[in-house]
Amino acid sequence: MHEAFEISSLLKLTEQIESIAAYDDNLLVATRQGHLMMYLVTPNTDSSKYKIQVLRYHKTFSKKPIQQIDVIPDLSLLLCLSDNILVVHDMNIINFPIVQTIHETKGGTLFAMDHEPAISMTAEKISLIRLAVAVKRKIQLYAWKHNEFKPLNVDITVSDIPKAMVLGKDVICVGFKEEYTIYSLSGTTKGQFITSSSRSMEPCITKMSDTSFMLARDQSSVIVQESTPTMLSESVMKVNEQLIAAAHDAPYILGLLSDQVVVHTIDPPMFIQTLSELNRARLLYKCHRGLLYAASVSQVWRIGAVDITKQRQMLLKDKHFQLAIQLTNMSDESKEEKKQRIDSIQMLYALDLFDNKKFSESMQIFLELDTNPSEIIRLFPDLSTTNKPTADSSNGTKPQNPELENSLLALTEYLRMVRQKVIIKLNPKPVNGETQKGGVNQNEAVAKHNEMTSYQTETEIKQNETTPKLTEAEIKQTEAMIKQNKLLLEIIDTTLLKCYLQTNDAFIGPLLRLNNCKLEEAEQVLLQHKKYSELIILYQTNGQHTKALQFMKDQAKQSDSSLKGFHRTKNYLQHLGAEHINLIFEFSNWILLEQPEEGLKIFTDDILEVENLPRAKVLDFLLREHESLVIPYLEHIIHIWADDNAIYHNALVRILREKMIDTKGLYSDVEKQNCKAKLLSFLQRSNYYSPEMVLVHFPNDSLFEERAIVLGKLDAHEQALSIYVYILDDVQRAIGYCDEVDQKSKDNKKNLDVYVILIRLLVNPTKEVLLNGPLWNVAKTPYKPDIDTALSLLEKHADKIDPLKVLLALPDSVPISRLKKFLEIAVQKQLINRRRMQVLKGLLYAENLQVQELKMIHESQSVVVADYNVCPVCKKRFGNQSAFVRYPNGDIVHYSCQDKK
């Protein structure tokens, strides 16, 4: 696929190579003859080859073949397994003297080391090194401590002689002839895996990390995790023959075959390269990242990684973006350079995903990169500009293109998430108590839109008293940021609108209520798709009420329009509010003319905005344009809304009065009778009209009953009763009037003696007639005294009538026998009143005596305040001039301390 590594032949020896090790630029080669050579490998400036310099050649290092070597560079130690015993050597001295011979490892065949980099404990560096040695069917564990390897307490007993072994952080993976087994360091078995059906296969283990290992199985390899050792991942390396050795050089895994090295990657799993210049290589050793060595019996090769910049160019050319990102993360570039390069690669990767129709994945990357949404929207040419309506858009159907729909859904989710970020920038306050994180599905979009409709304005940022004052430059910068984000919101919401029109129009309404779309562009696309209801929402949220109302009026009579009829206009007008009262008057006219009762609901419905309309202006408008609706409107605000403003009560009386008089003959007798009933009822029940103002405009030749009610409101009982008796000739109605007044007489002394007035009018009409002017002309004349009715009324209400006043009003011709019952009741009432007053006098005298006694008791008590007395509140003494307060329980405090106790 591309050149990740390059191979160079370093050495050809006559001795048989048994094992190799390396660190930094140093290479150690151990032979079957017991020789140990140490080389310095440096680049040759004259060519691409490498310069090899022999640093040490120890021919007598061991008398036996050197089975395995490894190095600990931090401590300059060399571990050597020879003659089946492990020995530690010092690499600082030329002849590699022995530091420690671990005699317990006698019979050992294999060792594995886990070396964590040196850490500083105060001024001392400590390397954490653990060692595992396979001795027959046991694995011995050691740790480096106090300049030597010391055995740990537990040896691990295994089922067979280990053929391969790798030590992890908390486990050890061991390969046998037919299986791999993972053990914990305490000796318990954590997992077992069959290697192959072939008994000839040698196990091969590669340490991927402290907790994961790659195991060779037949012609493939798998990775196991320490946390889930019974789970095998999919094959990560497939080869045509058995792996001899393998090494992990992230992000690559190198596998050694009989005559070549194959290079793969794990994530993503890919074949990368074949290095075929090796001949019978059997050893593979990783020195550090980007440098490995391979060896056969007589030859050593250097396998070095190609420069990351060169690899990255090749990978980007082949569109292997993820691998290019992994390599960039491992490069020696600065953090800033890495971020720039990775962002650039991520952008290329996202665009490639988009081209390959993987829209959701690409949008997720765009979101992570914080890409300008305008650049993403340009990937959708149909959304960048407003197109002419097509057959699909004109009839409201969505495009039948799954690929297009998927792309629009992915864009919608991307824009919605970007929108959320922008709103948080404008208003960093958390929503519903916390900052929103992550994504939500489209079913939650409506709720999320409605949660984020408000943000801080420029004025709020300038005037926020809880934040430090900003400099002029900071204010300008903040305003520019806000302006930029608002413009971005316009672009996002306008594009979302276009997406919703083609994918899910249920979200159009909630989106438009946020008032961020570009008006002209949104208006055009909504008209194209015949989304008239949504167009009205757009007009409404942008304050284009005149356009909205005119459009609804034009569509009201269109039979195929979603705005047909008057209901949508009525609802719109009801929610405009008092600041648009003139607009309400203008566009309510056509509804009031066509549907008066429904139209009146524009001013009377149980809606807050309707109830808060200026009622005086509404009344004036109805009086000018729709006089027939004035009475229903006034009745509603008085009876339903309980408005006690005298203006409306007076107006209702005036309108009903004029309708009853009807000098132009505009109303029928039935309508007049209905008005009369309403007027009588209203005059009787209402306490908020002005009787003086109303009475002036009443005619003198009609509406006598109404006049009497108004006079009663003014407490003009004599004039009211005169109308009932002399004009209406309805004594029973006059008696009923007196009964009503009597019910109220307990609270109003002016209403007393109303029965006396009526009796006087009945028995002596010629002396106390109160009808003057034109009213006298319509009175019943001559009116005969009605002694019987007066006496009957006197007997019935004897307990409510003053005897002296009524006796003065009665003529002398009334026999005393007719007054017997009245006089008995009157005398009895006076006696009762006298007894009640006597009892009350006695009770008051007794109460006075009790008060006097209580006063004497309190006055007999004394309080002594000496110099040593201390106020229990302030803990200070009472001075000669101190004012003090005594509580009922006897406590004494300073006057100024009384509120503190």
CSV table of C-alpha atoms in Angstrom, one decimal, residues 66 86 132 145 159 173 268 306 351 437 477 515 625 631 646 664 691 740 777 793 798 817 828 862 889 901:
chain,number,residue,atom,x,y,z
A,66,ILE,CA,23.8,-17.6,24.5
A,86,LEU,CA,20.1,-16.2,34.0
A,132,ALA,CA,9.7,-13.9,34.7
A,145,LYS,CA,15.3,-4.1,44.2
A,159,SER,CA,1.1,-27.6,32.6
A,173,CYS,CA,0.8,-14.8,28.8
A,268,PRO,CA,-8.1,0.1,10.9
A,306,VAL,CA,10.1,5.9,6.9
A,351,LEU,CA,-15.0,15.4,2.9
A,437,LYS,CA,-24.0,17.9,26.4
A,477,GLN,CA,-15.0,42.8,20.5
A,515,ASN,CA,-37.1,34.2,14.9
A,625,GLU,CA,-68.0,51.1,12.8
A,631,ILE,CA,-74.2,46.3,23.8
A,646,ALA,CA,-68.3,54.0,35.6
A,664,LYS,CA,-86.0,56.7,14.1
A,691,PRO,CA,-77.0,58.0,38.9
A,740,GLU,CA,-85.8,46.5,49.5
A,777,ASN,CA,-98.8,66.1,33.9
A,793,LEU,CA,-98.8,48.5,55.8
A,798,ALA,CA,-95.2,48.1,63.0
A,817,SER,CA,-109.4,51.2,67.2
A,828,GLN,CA,-93.8,46.6,73.4
A,862,SER,CA,-42.9,48.3,92.5
A,889,ASN,CA,-42.4,38.3,83.7
A,901,LYS,CA,-34.8,40.5,73.6
